[in-house]
Short mmCIF file of C-alpha atoms in Angstrom, two decimals:
data_model
loop_
_atom_site.label_atom_id
_atom_site.label_comp_id
_atom_site.label_asym_id
_atom_site.label_seq_id
_atom_site.Cartn_x
_atom_site.Cartn_y
_atom_site.Cartn_z
CA MET A 11 -93.35 94.80 -129.81
CA ILE A 12 -90.38 96.95 -128.83
CA LEU A 13 -89.92 100.18 -126.88
CA GLN A 14 -89.29 102.09 -130.10
CA ASP A 15 -92.94 101.43 -130.99
CA PHE A 16 -94.01 103.95 -128.34
CA ASP A 17 -94.02 107.71 -127.98
CA ILE A 18 -93.64 108.90 -124.36
CA GLN A 19 -94.33 112.59 -123.80
CA VAL A 20 -95.28 115.16 -121.18
CA ALA A 21 -99.09 115.20 -121.11
CA SER A 22 -100.98 118.41 -121.92
CA ALA A 23 -104.48 119.79 -122.62
CA GLN A 24 -104.76 117.73 -125.81
CA HIS A 25 -104.74 114.52 -123.75
CA VAL A 26 -107.50 115.23 -121.19
CA ASP A 27 -109.99 113.03 -123.06
CA TYR A 28 -107.93 110.00 -121.96
CA ALA A 29 -108.44 110.75 -118.22
CA GLN A 30 -111.46 108.43 -117.79
CA GLN A 31 -109.73 105.54 -119.58
CA ILE A 32 -106.62 106.02 -117.43
CA CYS A 33 -108.63 106.03 -114.18
CA ASP A 34 -110.52 102.89 -115.23
CA GLU A 35 -107.26 101.07 -115.97
CA MET A 36 -105.73 102.20 -112.64
CA ALA A 37 -108.72 100.71 -110.78
CA GLU A 38 -108.61 97.45 -112.79
CA SER A 39 -104.88 97.10 -112.26
CA ALA A 40 -105.20 97.59 -108.48
CA LYS A 41 -108.03 95.04 -108.35
CA ALA A 42 -105.94 92.50 -110.28
CA ARG A 43 -103.03 92.93 -107.85
CA GLY A 44 -105.31 92.64 -104.83
CA THR A 45 -104.00 95.92 -103.43
CA GLY A 46 -105.44 99.37 -103.25
CA ILE A 47 -104.19 102.66 -104.60
CA ALA A 48 -105.17 106.22 -103.87
CA GLN A 49 -108.21 106.49 -106.12
CA ARG A 50 -108.22 109.53 -108.38
CA SER A 51 -111.04 111.07 -110.37
CA PRO A 52 -110.81 111.78 -114.10
CA GLU A 53 -110.92 115.50 -113.20
CA TYR A 54 -107.88 115.09 -110.96
CA VAL A 55 -105.93 113.24 -113.66
CA ALA A 56 -106.95 115.79 -116.31
CA ASN A 57 -105.78 118.61 -114.06
CA LYS A 58 -102.34 116.97 -113.76
CA MET A 59 -102.15 117.01 -117.55
CA LEU A 60 -103.10 120.70 -117.69
CA GLU A 61 -100.41 121.49 -115.10
CA GLY A 62 -97.74 119.67 -117.13
CA LYS A 63 -97.23 117.24 -114.24
CA ALA A 64 -97.90 113.98 -116.06
CA VAL A 65 -96.39 111.69 -118.66
CA ILE A 66 -98.46 109.78 -121.22
CA ALA A 67 -97.45 107.06 -123.69
CA PHE A 68 -98.96 106.04 -127.02
CA HIS A 69 -98.33 103.14 -129.35
CA LYS A 70 -97.24 104.15 -132.86
CA ASP A 71 -100.77 103.32 -134.08
CA GLY A 72 -102.14 106.06 -131.78
CA THR A 73 -103.52 103.78 -129.05
CA TRP A 74 -103.12 104.97 -125.45
CA ALA A 75 -100.47 102.82 -123.76
CA GLY A 76 -99.45 104.21 -120.35
CA PHE A 77 -99.46 107.04 -117.83
CA CYS A 78 -97.90 108.44 -114.65
CA TYR A 79 -98.22 111.74 -112.77
CA ILE A 80 -96.45 113.94 -110.20
CA GLU A 81 -97.81 114.83 -106.79
CA THR A 82 -96.19 117.31 -104.41
CA TRP A 83 -96.35 117.24 -100.61
CA SER A 84 -95.05 119.27 -97.66
CA HIS A 85 -94.93 122.49 -99.73
CA GLY A 86 -92.90 120.89 -102.50
CA ASP A 87 -90.25 119.34 -100.23
CA PHE A 88 -91.47 115.88 -101.26
CA VAL A 89 -92.54 114.62 -104.67
CA ALA A 90 -94.22 111.33 -105.54
CA ASN A 91 -94.48 109.75 -109.00
CA SER A 92 -97.94 108.23 -108.73
CA GLY A 93 -100.51 106.28 -110.69
CA LEU A 94 -98.08 104.42 -112.94
CA VAL A 95 -100.18 102.29 -115.26
CA VAL A 96 -99.61 100.47 -118.55
CA SER A 97 -102.41 99.15 -120.74
CA PRO A 98 -102.46 95.30 -120.47
CA GLN A 99 -101.90 94.82 -124.21
CA PHE A 100 -98.61 96.71 -124.03
CA ARG A 101 -97.05 95.13 -120.95
CA LYS A 102 -93.75 93.20 -121.04
CA ALA A 103 -92.23 95.69 -123.50
CA GLY A 104 -90.25 97.72 -120.95
CA LEU A 105 -92.77 100.56 -121.18
CA ALA A 106 -93.34 100.93 -117.41
CA LYS A 107 -89.62 101.47 -116.88
CA ALA A 108 -89.43 104.03 -119.70
CA ILE A 109 -92.45 105.96 -118.34
CA LYS A 110 -90.94 105.91 -114.83
CA GLN A 111 -87.66 107.27 -116.21
CA LYS A 112 -89.49 110.07 -118.04
CA ILE A 113 -91.62 111.12 -115.02
CA PHE A 114 -88.51 110.95 -112.80
CA GLU A 115 -86.65 113.31 -115.15
CA LEU A 116 -89.67 115.63 -115.25
CA SER A 117 -89.80 115.64 -111.44
CA ARG A 118 -86.08 116.46 -111.19
CA THR A 119 -86.53 119.32 -113.68
CA LYS A 120 -89.59 120.81 -111.97
CA TYR A 121 -88.49 120.16 -108.38
CA PRO A 122 -84.68 119.81 -108.37
CA ASN A 123 -84.36 120.02 -104.57
CA ALA A 124 -87.32 117.83 -103.65
CA LYS A 125 -87.05 114.32 -102.23
CA ILE A 126 -88.78 111.89 -104.57
CA PHE A 127 -90.49 108.98 -102.85
CA GLY A 128 -92.80 106.08 -103.46
CA LEU A 129 -94.76 103.38 -101.65
CA THR A 130 -95.16 100.14 -103.55
CA THR A 131 -95.81 96.43 -103.16
CA GLY A 132 -94.58 95.64 -106.68
CA LEU A 133 -91.14 94.07 -107.10
CA ALA A 134 -90.88 95.36 -110.66
CA VAL A 135 -91.43 98.96 -109.50
CA MET A 136 -88.93 98.50 -106.65
CA LYS A 137 -86.33 97.32 -109.17
CA ILE A 138 -86.99 100.32 -111.45
CA ASN A 139 -86.79 102.69 -108.46
CA SER A 140 -83.47 101.18 -107.37
CA GLU A 141 -82.03 101.72 -110.84
CA LEU A 142 -83.10 105.38 -110.66
CA GLY A 143 -81.28 105.84 -107.36
CA TYR A 144 -84.07 105.34 -104.82
CA GLU A 145 -83.15 103.73 -101.48
CA PRO A 146 -85.47 101.74 -99.17
CA VAL A 147 -86.34 103.86 -96.12
CA THR A 148 -88.60 103.83 -93.07
CA TYR A 149 -92.00 105.55 -93.27
CA SER A 150 -90.73 108.23 -90.87
CA GLU A 151 -88.45 109.53 -93.65
CA LEU A 152 -91.41 110.20 -95.95
CA THR A 153 -93.67 113.23 -96.00
CA GLN A 154 -95.85 113.53 -92.91
CA ASP A 155 -98.40 115.58 -94.85
CA GLU A 156 -101.83 114.37 -93.71
CA ASN A 157 -103.25 114.76 -97.22
CA PHE A 158 -100.82 112.15 -98.52
CA TRP A 159 -101.80 109.57 -95.92
CA GLU A 160 -105.46 110.32 -96.53
CA GLY A 161 -104.91 108.85 -99.99
CA CYS A 162 -104.15 105.46 -98.41
CA LYS A 163 -107.75 105.16 -97.15
CA SER A 164 -108.86 103.53 -100.40
CA CYS A 165 -106.24 100.78 -99.99
CA VAL A 166 -107.33 97.34 -98.75
CA ASN A 167 -104.42 97.44 -96.28
CA TYR A 168 -105.37 100.76 -94.64
CA ASP A 169 -106.31 99.05 -91.35
CA ILE A 170 -102.81 97.58 -91.15
CA LEU A 171 -101.29 101.03 -91.68
CA THR A 172 -103.36 102.64 -88.92
CA SER A 173 -102.89 99.74 -86.49
CA LYS A 174 -99.12 100.20 -86.87
CA GLU A 175 -99.42 103.97 -86.36
CA ARG A 176 -98.14 104.64 -89.90
CA LYS A 177 -94.73 103.20 -89.05
CA ASN A 178 -95.01 100.47 -91.69
CA CYS A 179 -97.46 98.52 -93.84
CA MET A 180 -97.45 96.08 -96.78
CA CYS A 181 -95.81 98.67 -99.03
CA THR A 182 -92.07 99.28 -99.20
CA ALA A 183 -91.07 102.93 -98.86
CA MET A 184 -88.37 104.15 -101.23
CA LEU A 185 -86.73 107.58 -101.43
CA PHE A 186 -84.46 109.52 -103.78
CA ASP A 187 -82.74 112.31 -101.83
CA PRO A 188 -80.93 114.76 -104.17
CA ALA A 189 -78.84 116.18 -101.31
CA GLU A 190 -77.69 112.68 -100.35
CA LYS A 191 -76.93 111.80 -103.98
CA GLN A 192 -74.90 115.01 -104.35
CA LYS A 193 -72.90 114.14 -101.23
CA GLU A 194 -72.27 110.62 -102.57
CA TYR A 195 -71.06 112.13 -105.84
CA GLU A 196 -68.74 114.59 -104.05
CA ASP A 197 -67.32 111.82 -101.84
CA LYS A 198 -66.71 109.69 -104.93
CA MET A 199 -64.91 112.57 -106.68
CA LYS A 200 -62.75 113.14 -103.59
CA LYS A 201 -61.70 109.49 -103.62
CA ILE A 202 -60.90 109.66 -107.34
CA THR A 203 -58.88 112.85 -106.80
CA HIS A 204 -57.08 111.26 -103.84
CA LYS A 205 -56.22 108.17 -105.92
CA ALA A 206 -54.99 110.35 -108.78
CA THR A 207 -52.82 112.41 -106.41
CA LEU A 208 -51.43 109.26 -104.80
CA LEU A 209 -50.67 107.76 -108.23
CA GLU A 210 -48.96 110.98 -109.25
CA ARG A 211 -46.76 110.90 -106.12
CA ILE A 212 -45.83 107.28 -106.77
CA GLU A 213 -44.98 108.05 -110.42
CA ASN A 214 -42.85 111.03 -109.36
CA ALA A 215 -41.06 108.90 -106.77
CA ILE A 216 -40.34 106.23 -109.41
CA LYS A 217 -39.08 108.85 -111.88
CA LYS A 218 -36.87 110.35 -109.18
CA ARG A 219 -35.46 106.94 -108.29
CA ILE A 220 -34.80 106.13 -111.95
CA GLY A 221 -33.09 109.50 -112.31
CA GLN A 222 -30.89 108.81 -109.28
CA ASP A 223 -30.00 105.35 -110.63
CA HIS A 224 -28.88 106.94 -113.90
CA ASP A 225 -26.73 109.39 -111.98
#
C-alpha cells in the first residue's frame, strides 16, 4: 500500500454521508490512545464539509480512508487543523502526513494571515507539524477564545488543564505564525544578499589587484 493509492480532496456536500463513520473512528482512536479529544457530532463534521473546511481521503477502491477539518477562533485570527483521523486499515502508509499537508495548504489559502495552531500528545503529529513549520509554544500564545477551551472538557486530562490554570497540560502546543515565517524569510534573503554583495566586492578587489599586477 502506497500513498499513490489514495485520493485526498477538499470535502463537500457529496461526502456528508461519511460524517457518522468519521466521528465513530475519532472516538475509537482517542480511546485507543487513552486521551480525549473535543468530541464532535456528525452534524458538526458534515457542516465543515458543506463549508469547504475539511479534507477527506479515499482509497482507490472507494473506501473512506481519512479526514481532517479546519476550525477558526478569535474572529479568524487563529486556525486549528482538528480531528485528524486515518482508518486503521490504512495506517503506516504516510496518509496522515499527506492529509495534514493538504489541510494546512487549505488553511493557508482560506486564512492567509491566521496563526495555525495545534494541541497534541502524539509524537507523529508533532513531527509532521514541525516539518510544516510549526514551533512549540506556551499555551499563552494560543487563542484565548473560551469556546476553544470548552472543547477540552471531553478530554480525560481536563482536570490537569484547569488545575494548572490553562498554562499547560499533557498536550504540546505548536504554532505556525505566518508573520514570523515571513520575517524569517526576509532575514534569510538579507543575509543571502549581503553574502552576494560581499562576494562581489571581493571579486572586484581581486580583479583590480590582478589588473594592477599586469600593469
